Coordinates of C-alpha atoms in Angstrom, one line a residue:
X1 CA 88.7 40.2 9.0
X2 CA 88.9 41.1 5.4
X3 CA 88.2 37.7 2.8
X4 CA 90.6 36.4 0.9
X5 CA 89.2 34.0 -1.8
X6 CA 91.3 31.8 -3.8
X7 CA 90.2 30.5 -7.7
X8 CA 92.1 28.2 -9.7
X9 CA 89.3 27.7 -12.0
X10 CA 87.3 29.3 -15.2
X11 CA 86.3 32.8 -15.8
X12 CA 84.6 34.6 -12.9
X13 CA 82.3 37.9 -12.3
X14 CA 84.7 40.2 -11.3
X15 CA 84.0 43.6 -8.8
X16 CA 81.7 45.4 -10.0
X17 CA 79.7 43.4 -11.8
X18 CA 82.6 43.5 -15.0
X19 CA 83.3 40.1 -16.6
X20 CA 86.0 38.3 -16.4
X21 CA 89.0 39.6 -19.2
X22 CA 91.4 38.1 -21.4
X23 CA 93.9 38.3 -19.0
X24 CA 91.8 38.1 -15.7
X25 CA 90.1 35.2 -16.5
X26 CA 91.4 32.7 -14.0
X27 CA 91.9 34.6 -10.1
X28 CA 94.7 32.7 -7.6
X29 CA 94.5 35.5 -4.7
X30 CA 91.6 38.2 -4.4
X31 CA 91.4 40.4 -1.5
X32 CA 88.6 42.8 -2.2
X33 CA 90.0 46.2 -2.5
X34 CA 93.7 45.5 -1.5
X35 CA 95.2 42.6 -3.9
X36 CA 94.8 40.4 -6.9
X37 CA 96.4 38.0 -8.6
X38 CA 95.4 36.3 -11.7
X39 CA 96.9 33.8 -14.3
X40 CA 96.6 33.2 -18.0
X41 CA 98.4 30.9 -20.8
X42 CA 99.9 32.4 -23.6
X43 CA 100.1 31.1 -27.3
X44 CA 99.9 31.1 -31.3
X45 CA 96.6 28.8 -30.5
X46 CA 95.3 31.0 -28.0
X47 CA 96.1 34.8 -29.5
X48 CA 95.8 34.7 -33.2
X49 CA 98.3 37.9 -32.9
X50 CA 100.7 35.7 -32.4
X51 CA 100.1 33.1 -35.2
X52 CA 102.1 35.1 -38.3
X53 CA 105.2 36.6 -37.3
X54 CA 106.1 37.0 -40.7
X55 CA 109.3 35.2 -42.1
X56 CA 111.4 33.2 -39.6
X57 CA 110.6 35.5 -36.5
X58 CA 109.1 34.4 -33.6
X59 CA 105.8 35.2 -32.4
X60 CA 106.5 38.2 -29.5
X61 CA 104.0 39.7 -27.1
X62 CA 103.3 43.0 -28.6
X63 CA 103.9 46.1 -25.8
X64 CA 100.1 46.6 -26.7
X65 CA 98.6 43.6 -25.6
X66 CA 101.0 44.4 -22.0
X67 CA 99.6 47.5 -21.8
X68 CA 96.0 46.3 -21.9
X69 CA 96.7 43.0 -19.6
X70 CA 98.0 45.7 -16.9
X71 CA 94.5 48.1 -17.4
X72 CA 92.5 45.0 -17.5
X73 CA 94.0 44.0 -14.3
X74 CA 93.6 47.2 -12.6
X75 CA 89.9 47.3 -13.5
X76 CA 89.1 43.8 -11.7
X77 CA 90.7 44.9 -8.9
X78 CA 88.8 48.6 -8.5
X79 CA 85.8 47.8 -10.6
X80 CA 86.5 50.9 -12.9
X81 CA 85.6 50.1 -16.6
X82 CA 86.6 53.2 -18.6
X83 CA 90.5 53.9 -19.6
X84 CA 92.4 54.5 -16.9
X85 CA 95.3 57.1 -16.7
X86 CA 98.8 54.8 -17.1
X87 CA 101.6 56.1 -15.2
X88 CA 105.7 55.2 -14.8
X89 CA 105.1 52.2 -17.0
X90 CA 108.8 50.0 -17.1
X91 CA 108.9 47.8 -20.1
X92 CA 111.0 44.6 -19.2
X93 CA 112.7 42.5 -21.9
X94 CA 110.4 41.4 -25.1
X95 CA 108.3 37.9 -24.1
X96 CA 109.4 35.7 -27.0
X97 CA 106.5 33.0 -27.5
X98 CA 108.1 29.5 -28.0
X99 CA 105.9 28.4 -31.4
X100 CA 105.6 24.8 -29.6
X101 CA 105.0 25.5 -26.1
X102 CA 102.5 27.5 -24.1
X103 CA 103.9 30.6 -21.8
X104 CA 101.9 31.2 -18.2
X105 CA 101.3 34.8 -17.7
X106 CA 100.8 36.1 -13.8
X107 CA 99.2 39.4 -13.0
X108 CA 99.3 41.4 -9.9
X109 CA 97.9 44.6 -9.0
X110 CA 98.0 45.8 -5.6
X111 CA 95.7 49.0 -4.6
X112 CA 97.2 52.4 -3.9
X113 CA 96.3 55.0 -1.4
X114 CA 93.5 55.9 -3.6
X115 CA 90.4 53.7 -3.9
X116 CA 90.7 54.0 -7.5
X117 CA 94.4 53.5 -7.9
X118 CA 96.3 50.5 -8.4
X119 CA 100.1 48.9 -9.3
X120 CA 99.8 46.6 -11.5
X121 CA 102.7 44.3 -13.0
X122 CA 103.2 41.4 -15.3
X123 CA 105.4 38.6 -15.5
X124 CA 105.8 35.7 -17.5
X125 CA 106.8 31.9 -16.2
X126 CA 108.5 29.4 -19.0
X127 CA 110.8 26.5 -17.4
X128 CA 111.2 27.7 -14.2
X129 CA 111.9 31.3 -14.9
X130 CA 109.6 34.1 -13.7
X131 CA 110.4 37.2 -15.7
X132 CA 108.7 40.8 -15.0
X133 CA 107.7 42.0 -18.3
X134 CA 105.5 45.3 -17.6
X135 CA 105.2 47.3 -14.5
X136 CA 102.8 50.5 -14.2
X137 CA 100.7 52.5 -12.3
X138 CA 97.3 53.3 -13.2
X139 CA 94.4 55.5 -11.9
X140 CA 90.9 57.0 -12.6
X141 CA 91.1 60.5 -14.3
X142 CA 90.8 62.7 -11.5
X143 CA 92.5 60.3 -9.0
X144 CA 94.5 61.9 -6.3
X145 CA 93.4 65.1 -6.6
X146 CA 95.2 65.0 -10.1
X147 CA 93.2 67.3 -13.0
X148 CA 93.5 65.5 -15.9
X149 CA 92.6 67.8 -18.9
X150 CA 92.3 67.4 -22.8
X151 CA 95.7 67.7 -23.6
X152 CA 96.7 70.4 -26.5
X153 CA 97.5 69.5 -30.4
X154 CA 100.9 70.4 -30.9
X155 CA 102.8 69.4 -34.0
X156 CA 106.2 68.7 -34.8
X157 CA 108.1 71.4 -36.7
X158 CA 108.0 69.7 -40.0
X159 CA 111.3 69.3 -42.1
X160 CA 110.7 66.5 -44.9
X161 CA 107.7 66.1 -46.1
X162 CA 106.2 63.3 -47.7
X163 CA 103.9 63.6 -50.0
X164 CA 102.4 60.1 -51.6
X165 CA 100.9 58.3 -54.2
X166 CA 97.3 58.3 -52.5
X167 CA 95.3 61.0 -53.0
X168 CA 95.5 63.2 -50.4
X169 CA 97.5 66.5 -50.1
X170 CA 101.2 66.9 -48.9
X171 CA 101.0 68.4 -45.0
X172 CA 102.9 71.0 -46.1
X173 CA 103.8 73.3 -48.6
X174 CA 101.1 73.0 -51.1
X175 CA 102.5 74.9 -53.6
X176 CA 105.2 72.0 -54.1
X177 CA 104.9 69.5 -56.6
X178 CA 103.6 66.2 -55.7
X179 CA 106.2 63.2 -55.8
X180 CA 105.9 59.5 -57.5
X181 CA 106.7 57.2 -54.8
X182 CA 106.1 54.2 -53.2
X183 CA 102.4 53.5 -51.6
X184 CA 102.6 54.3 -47.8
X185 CA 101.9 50.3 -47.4
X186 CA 105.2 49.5 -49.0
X187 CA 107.5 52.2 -47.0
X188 CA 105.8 50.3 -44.0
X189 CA 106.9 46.9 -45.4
X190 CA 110.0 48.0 -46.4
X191 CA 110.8 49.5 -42.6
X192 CA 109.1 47.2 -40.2
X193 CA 108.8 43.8 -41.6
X194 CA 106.2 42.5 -40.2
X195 CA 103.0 40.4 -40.4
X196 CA 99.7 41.6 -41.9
X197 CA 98.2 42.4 -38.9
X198 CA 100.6 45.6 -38.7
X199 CA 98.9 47.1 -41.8
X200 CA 97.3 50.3 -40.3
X201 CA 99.5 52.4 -42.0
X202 CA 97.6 54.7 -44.7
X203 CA 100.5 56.9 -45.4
X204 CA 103.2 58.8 -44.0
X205 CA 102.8 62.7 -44.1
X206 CA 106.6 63.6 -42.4
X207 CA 109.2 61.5 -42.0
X208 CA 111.7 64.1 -40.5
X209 CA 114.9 63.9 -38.2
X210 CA 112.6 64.4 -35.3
X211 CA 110.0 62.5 -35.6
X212 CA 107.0 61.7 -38.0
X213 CA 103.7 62.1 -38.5
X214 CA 101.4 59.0 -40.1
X215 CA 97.8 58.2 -40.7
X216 CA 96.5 54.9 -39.7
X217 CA 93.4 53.1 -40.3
X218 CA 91.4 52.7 -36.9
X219 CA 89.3 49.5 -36.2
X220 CA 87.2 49.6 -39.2
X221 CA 90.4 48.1 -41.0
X222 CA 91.1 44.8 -38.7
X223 CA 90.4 43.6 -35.6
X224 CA 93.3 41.5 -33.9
X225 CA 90.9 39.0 -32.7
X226 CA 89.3 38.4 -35.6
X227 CA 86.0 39.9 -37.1
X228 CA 85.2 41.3 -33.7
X229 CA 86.4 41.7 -30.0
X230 CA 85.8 38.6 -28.0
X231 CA 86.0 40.0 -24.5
X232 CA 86.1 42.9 -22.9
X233 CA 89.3 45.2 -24.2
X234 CA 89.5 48.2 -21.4
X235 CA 92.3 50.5 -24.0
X236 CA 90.0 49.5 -27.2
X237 CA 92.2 48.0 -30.3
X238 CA 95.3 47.1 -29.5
X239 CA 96.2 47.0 -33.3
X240 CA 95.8 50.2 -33.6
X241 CA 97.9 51.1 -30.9
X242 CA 100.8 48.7 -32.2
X243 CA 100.8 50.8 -35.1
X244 CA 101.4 53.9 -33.7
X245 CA 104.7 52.1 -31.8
X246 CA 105.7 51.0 -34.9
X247 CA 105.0 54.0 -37.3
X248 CA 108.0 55.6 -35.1
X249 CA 110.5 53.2 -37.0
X250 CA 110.2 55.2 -40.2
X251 CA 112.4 57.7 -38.2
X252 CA 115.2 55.4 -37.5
X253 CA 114.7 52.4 -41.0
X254 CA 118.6 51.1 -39.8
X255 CA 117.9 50.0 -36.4
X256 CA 115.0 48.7 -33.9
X257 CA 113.4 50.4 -31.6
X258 CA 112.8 48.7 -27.8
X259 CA 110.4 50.3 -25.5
X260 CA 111.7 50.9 -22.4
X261 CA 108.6 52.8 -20.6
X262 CA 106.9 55.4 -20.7
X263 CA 106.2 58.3 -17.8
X264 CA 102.4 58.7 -18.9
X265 CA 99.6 57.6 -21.0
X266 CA 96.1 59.4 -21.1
X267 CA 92.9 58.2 -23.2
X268 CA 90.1 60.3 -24.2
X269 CA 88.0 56.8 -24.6
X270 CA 88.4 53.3 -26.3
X271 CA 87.0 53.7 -29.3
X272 CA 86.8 52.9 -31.7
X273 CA 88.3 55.3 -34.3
X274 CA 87.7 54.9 -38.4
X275 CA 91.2 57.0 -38.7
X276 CA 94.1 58.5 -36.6
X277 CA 96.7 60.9 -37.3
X278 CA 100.0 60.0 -35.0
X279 CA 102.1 62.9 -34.5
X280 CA 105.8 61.8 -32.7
X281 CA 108.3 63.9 -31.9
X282 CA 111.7 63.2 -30.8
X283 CA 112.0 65.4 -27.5
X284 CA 115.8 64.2 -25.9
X285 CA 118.5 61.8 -26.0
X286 CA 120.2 60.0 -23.7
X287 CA 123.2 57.6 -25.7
X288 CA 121.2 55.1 -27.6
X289 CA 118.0 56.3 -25.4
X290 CA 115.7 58.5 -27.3
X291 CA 112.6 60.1 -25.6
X292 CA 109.2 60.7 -27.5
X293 CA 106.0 62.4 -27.4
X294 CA 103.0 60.3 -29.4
X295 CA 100.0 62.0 -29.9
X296 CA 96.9 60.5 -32.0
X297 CA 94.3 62.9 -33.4
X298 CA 90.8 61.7 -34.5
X299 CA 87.8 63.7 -35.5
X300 CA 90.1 66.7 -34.5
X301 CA 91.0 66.4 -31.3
X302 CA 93.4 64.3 -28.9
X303 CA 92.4 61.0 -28.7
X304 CA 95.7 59.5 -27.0
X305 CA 99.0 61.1 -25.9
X306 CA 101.7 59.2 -24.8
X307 CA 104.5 61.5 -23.0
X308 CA 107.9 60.4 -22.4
X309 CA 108.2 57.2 -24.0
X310 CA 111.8 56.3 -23.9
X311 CA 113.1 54.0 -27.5
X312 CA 116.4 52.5 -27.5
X313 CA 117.6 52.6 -30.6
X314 CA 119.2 48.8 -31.2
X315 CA 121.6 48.5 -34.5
X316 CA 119.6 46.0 -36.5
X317 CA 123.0 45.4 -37.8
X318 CA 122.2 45.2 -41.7
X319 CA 123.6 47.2 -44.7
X320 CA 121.3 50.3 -45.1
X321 CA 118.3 49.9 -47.5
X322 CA 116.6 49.1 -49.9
X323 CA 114.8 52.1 -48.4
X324 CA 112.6 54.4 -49.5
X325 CA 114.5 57.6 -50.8
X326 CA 112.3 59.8 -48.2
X327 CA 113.5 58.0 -45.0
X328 CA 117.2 58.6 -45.8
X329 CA 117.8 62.2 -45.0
X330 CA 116.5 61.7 -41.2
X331 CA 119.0 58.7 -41.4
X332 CA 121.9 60.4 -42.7
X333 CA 121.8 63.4 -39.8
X334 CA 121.7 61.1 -37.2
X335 CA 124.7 59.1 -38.4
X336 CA 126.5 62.2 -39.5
X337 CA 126.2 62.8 -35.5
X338 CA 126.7 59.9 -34.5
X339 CA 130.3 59.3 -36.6
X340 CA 131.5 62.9 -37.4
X341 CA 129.7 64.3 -34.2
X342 CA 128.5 66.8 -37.4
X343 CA 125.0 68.4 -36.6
X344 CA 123.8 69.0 -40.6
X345 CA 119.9 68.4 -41.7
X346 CA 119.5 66.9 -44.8
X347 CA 117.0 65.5 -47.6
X348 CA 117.3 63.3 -50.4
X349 CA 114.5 64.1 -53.1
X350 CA 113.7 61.8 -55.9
X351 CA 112.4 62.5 -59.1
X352 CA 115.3 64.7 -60.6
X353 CA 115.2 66.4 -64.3
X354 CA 118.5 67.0 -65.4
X355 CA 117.7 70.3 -67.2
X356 CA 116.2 71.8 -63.9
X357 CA 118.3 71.1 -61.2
X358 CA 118.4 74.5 -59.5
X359 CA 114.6 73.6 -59.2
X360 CA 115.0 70.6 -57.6
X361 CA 117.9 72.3 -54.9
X362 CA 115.6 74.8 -54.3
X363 CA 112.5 72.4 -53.5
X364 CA 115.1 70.1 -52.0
X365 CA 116.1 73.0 -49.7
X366 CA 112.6 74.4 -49.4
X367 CA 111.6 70.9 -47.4
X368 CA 114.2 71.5 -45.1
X369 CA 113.8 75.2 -44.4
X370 CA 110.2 76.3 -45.6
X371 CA 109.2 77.1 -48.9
X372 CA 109.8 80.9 -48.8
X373 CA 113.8 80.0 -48.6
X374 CA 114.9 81.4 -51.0
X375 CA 118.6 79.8 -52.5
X376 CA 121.1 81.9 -54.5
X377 CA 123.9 81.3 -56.9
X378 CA 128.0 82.5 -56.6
X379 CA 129.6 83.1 -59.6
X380 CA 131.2 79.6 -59.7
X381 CA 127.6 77.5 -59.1
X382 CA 127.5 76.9 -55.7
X383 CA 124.6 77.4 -53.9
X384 CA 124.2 80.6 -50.6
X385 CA 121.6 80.6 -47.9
X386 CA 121.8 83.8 -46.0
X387 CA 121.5 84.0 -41.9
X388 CA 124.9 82.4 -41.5
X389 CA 123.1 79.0 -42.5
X390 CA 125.9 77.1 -45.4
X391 CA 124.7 74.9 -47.8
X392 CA 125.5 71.9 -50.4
X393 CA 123.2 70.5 -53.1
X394 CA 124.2 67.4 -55.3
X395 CA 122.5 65.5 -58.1
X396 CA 123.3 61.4 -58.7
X397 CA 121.2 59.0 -60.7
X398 CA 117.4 60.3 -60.1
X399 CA 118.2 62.3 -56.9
X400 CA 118.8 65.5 -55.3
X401 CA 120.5 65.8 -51.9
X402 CA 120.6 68.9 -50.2
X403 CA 122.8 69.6 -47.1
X404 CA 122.2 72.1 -44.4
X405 CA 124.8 73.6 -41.7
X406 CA 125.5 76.2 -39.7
X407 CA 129.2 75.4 -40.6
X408 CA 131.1 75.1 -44.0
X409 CA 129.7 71.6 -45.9
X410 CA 130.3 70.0 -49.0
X411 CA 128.3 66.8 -49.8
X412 CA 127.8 64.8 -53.3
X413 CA 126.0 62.2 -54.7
X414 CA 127.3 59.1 -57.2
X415 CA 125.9 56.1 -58.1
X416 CA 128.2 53.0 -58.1
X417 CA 129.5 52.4 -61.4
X418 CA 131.3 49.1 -62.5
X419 CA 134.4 50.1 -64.5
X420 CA 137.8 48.3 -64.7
X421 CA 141.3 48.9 -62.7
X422 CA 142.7 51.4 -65.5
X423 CA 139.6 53.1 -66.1
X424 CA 139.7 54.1 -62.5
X425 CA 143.4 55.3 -62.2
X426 CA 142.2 57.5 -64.9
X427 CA 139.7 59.0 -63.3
X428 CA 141.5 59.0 -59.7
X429 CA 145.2 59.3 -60.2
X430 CA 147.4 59.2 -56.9
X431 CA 144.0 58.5 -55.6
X432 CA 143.4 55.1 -56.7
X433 CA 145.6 53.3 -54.1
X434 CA 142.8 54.8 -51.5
X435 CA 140.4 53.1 -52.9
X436 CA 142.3 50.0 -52.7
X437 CA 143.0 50.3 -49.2
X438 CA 139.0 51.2 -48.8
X439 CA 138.0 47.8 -50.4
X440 CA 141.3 45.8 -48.5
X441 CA 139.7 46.9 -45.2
X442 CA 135.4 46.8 -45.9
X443 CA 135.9 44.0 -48.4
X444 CA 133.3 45.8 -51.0
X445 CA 134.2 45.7 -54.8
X446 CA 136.7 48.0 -55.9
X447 CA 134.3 50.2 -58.1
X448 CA 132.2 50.6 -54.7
X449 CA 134.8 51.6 -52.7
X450 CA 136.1 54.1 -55.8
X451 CA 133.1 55.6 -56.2
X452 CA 133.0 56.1 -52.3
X453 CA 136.5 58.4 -53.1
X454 CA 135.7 59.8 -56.1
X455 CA 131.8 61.1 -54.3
X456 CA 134.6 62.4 -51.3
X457 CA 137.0 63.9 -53.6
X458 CA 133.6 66.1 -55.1
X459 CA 132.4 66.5 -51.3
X460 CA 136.2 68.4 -50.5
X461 CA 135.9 70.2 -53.5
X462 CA 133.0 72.3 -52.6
X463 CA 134.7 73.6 -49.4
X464 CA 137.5 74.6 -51.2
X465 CA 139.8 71.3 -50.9
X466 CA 142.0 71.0 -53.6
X467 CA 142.5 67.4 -55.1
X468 CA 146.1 67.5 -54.0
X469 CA 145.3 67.7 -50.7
X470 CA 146.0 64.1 -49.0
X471 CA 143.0 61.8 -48.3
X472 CA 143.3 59.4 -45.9
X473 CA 141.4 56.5 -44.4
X474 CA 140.7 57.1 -41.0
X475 CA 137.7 53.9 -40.4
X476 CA 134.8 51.6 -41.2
X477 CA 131.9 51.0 -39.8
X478 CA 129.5 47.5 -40.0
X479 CA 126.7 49.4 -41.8
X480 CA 128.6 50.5 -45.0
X481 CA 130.3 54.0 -43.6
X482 CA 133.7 54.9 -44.0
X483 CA 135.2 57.8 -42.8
X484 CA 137.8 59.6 -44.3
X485 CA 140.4 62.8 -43.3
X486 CA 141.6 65.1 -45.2
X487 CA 143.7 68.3 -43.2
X488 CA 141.1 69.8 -41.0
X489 CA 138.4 67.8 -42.5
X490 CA 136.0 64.3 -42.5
X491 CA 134.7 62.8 -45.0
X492 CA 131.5 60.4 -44.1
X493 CA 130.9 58.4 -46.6
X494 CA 128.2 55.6 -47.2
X495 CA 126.9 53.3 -49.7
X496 CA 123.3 52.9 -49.4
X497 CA 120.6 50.9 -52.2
X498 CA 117.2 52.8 -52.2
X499 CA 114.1 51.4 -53.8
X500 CA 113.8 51.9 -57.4
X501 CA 116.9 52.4 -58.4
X502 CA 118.7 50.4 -60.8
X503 CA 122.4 51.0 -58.8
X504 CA 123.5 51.9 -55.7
X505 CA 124.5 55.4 -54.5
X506 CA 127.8 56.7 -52.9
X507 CA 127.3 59.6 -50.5
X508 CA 129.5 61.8 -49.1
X509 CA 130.0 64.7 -46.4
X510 CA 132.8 66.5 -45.7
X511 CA 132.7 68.9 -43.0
X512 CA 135.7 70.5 -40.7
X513 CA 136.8 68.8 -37.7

């Protein structure tokens, strides 16, 4: 008859030899080979992770710190100690730490088929309620008869990059002219929000409408636990691996992303690495679901890969910005989708010399397309792409915003300028009563909502609209869009404050329905 041994008490040798982990510390049910169960509290005290939130949020247990709980449990019960392969891993709802009470984490894993593979899940227990946080399967490399080979560097077809103020070369395009923008560390400030410990971020090479690619500092930057591990981490620095969740939000700055699993995670090792390069790329969507591949490069060659890991996108229900100008492009296509179900890539480059605009459509263009595309001029100033591709460029404030379609677009760029009532019925005519509508319904100043019709009036005009033709209001949205008809075409138009710039800037894109 097997043993079953029951522990209530202190940390423990576990099989193996292994000692006892951070979250396998204190053993309720241990039968050798088939089951165990182990218990932990959970606190600001007890994980300094959880001690700075930043600002009025409350501490939550980092996706991380799950993911190494579960491989930490799987190891005590198979006596493995090397990364093990993580499989069908189900992310339950985020463990919000109470700032005054401790939470009582319970882990089970329960052996596969396989010697050397295990379930493992995780729940947490706070006033009666037992909630399953994490769920995953794990095995050995080579478990089940499964090959597990170095997986292949792929990366994302680039469409923005984003060249920064440190000194290290833009990913692509060489030949292009370096940008002034913000450091890396504020575009991660500005998106996330978060506490200190987040700061792996180096600098963001892409940030395009499918994904991104980052470098982050490994653990010679920070250690979570202090100045160094304190136990036993099976996945190496969960910091680092935070950051690579969390670098993903530069794709989507309007909106959180919640994980909601993942179908497989392999590690070369645990580390540690001085510096990664994350590649993500957006692979499907499924409503507010979006599916990614992660992949994190060190010393050339795959280090991590996470495939399948499925985001929902959750409005973070805030006016868009202050944002960094480079994040706004990816923004603006998935909105235009979302709104206008209008399929358009766009870019919105900073840094614009009045005298040499054409220059700055064509590098505006080039980041979207490659720098050999080449843009040409009608008699009238608009801009022509060839291969049945159509085109708008506009210039507002200290910005270029280029538009690209396989259909007829027209798109324009305005900052919002106070003026008064007459001043606008000037400059609008018939119009003007449009705007007051606009500003009746949203509840924005007049001048914003103006401008909004004035940048739509321009957007109509380079498709051919005449001014005459009626504009109507069609809706609003929470986050600053309203969308406008006009005949056979919408007009999308949104307000959004970047950082930097001394006003706010109207966009619009019209496009036929």
């Amino acid at each position: 008859m097997d043993t079953v041994e029951r522990i209530t008490t202190g940390p423990r040798t576990l099989p193996g030899g292994a000692p006892a982990a951070r979250f396998t510390a204190s053993v309720l049910v241990h039968e050798p080979g088939r089951l165990l169960v182990t218990t932990t509290t959970l606190g600001p005290g007890e994980d300094p992770y959880l001690d700075d939130p930043g600002g009025d949020a409350a501490p939550v247990f980092p996706p991380a710190c799950a993911l190494e709980a579960v491989a930490q449990g799987w190891a005590a019960l198979t006596g493995h100690d090397g990364p093990p392969v993580i499989e069908a891993v189900e992310f339950g709802q985020p463990l919000v730490v109470p700032r005054d009470r401790v939470v009582e984490l319970r882990l089970t894993a329960v052996a596969g088929a396989h010697p050397s593979t295990a379930t493992v899940t995780l729940r947490s227990a706070y006033l009666g309620d037992e909630v399953e946080r994490v769920r995953a399967r794990l095995r050995h490399r080579g478990a089940g008869g499964v090959r597990d080979r170095m997986p292949v560097v792929w990366h994302p077809a680039a469409t923005v990059p984003v060249p920064t103020a440190l000194p290290v070369p833009p990913a692509r395009h060489p030949e292009q002219p370096p940008l002034a923008i913000n450091t890396a560390r504020e575009v991660y400030d500005t998106l996330v929000r978060r506490d200190r410990r987040l700061h792996r971020l180096l600098r963001y090479r892409e940030i395009t409408t499918s994904g991104c690619v980052a470098e982050l500092a490994g653990a010679s930057a920070m250690w979570w636990f202090g100045a160094a591990p304190p136990e036993p981490l099976i996945l190496g620095d969960p910091g680092l691996r935070d950051a690579l969740l969390h670098a993903v939000q530069a794709w989507a700055p309007d909106a959180v992303l919640q994980p909601l699993g993942v179908d497989r995670i392999w590690l070369a090792g645990a580390g540690p690495y001085e510096q990664v390069t994350l590649y993500a790329l957006r692979r499907e969507r499924d409503g507010d679901v979006h599916r990614f591949d992660l992949e994190a490069v060190a010393g050339g060659r795959v280090v991590e890969r996470w495939t399948g890991l499925r985001l929902r996108l959750v409005p973070a229900g805030r006016p868009p910005g202050p944002w960094p100008a480079q994040v706004f492009g990816p923004y603006l296509h998935r909105r235009l989708r979302e709104l206008a179900g209008f399929d358009a890539a766009a870019v919105l480059e900073p840094g614009l010399r009045r005298e040499r605009r054409r220059e700055h459509t064509a590098l505006a263009v080039s980041r979207l397309l490659g720098a050999r595309t080449t843009v040409r001029y009608r008699p009238d100033g608009r801009p022509e792409l060839g291969g049945g591709r159509c085109v708008s460029a506009a210039h507002g404030g200290a910005y270029t915003m280029a538009v690209v379609s396989g259909t007829p677009v027209g798109c324009d760029l305005e900052p919002v300028a106070r003026r008064e009532h007459a001043e606008w019925r000037r400059l609008l005519g018939g119009h003007l009563a449009l705007a007051d509508l606009i500003a009746a319904e949203t509840g924005e100043p007049l001048s914003t909502a103006a401008t909004r019709v004035w940048s739509a009036l321009e957007s109509l005009h380079k498709v051919g609209v005449t001014a005459v033709t009626p504009l109507t209001y069609a809706r609003h949205t929470p986050d600053r869009w309203v969308l406008l008809t006009a005949g056979r075409w919408r007009v999308a138009t949104c307000v959004v404050a970047l950082r930097g710039a001394p006003a706010e800037l109207s966009v619009a894109v019209a496009s036929a329905g």
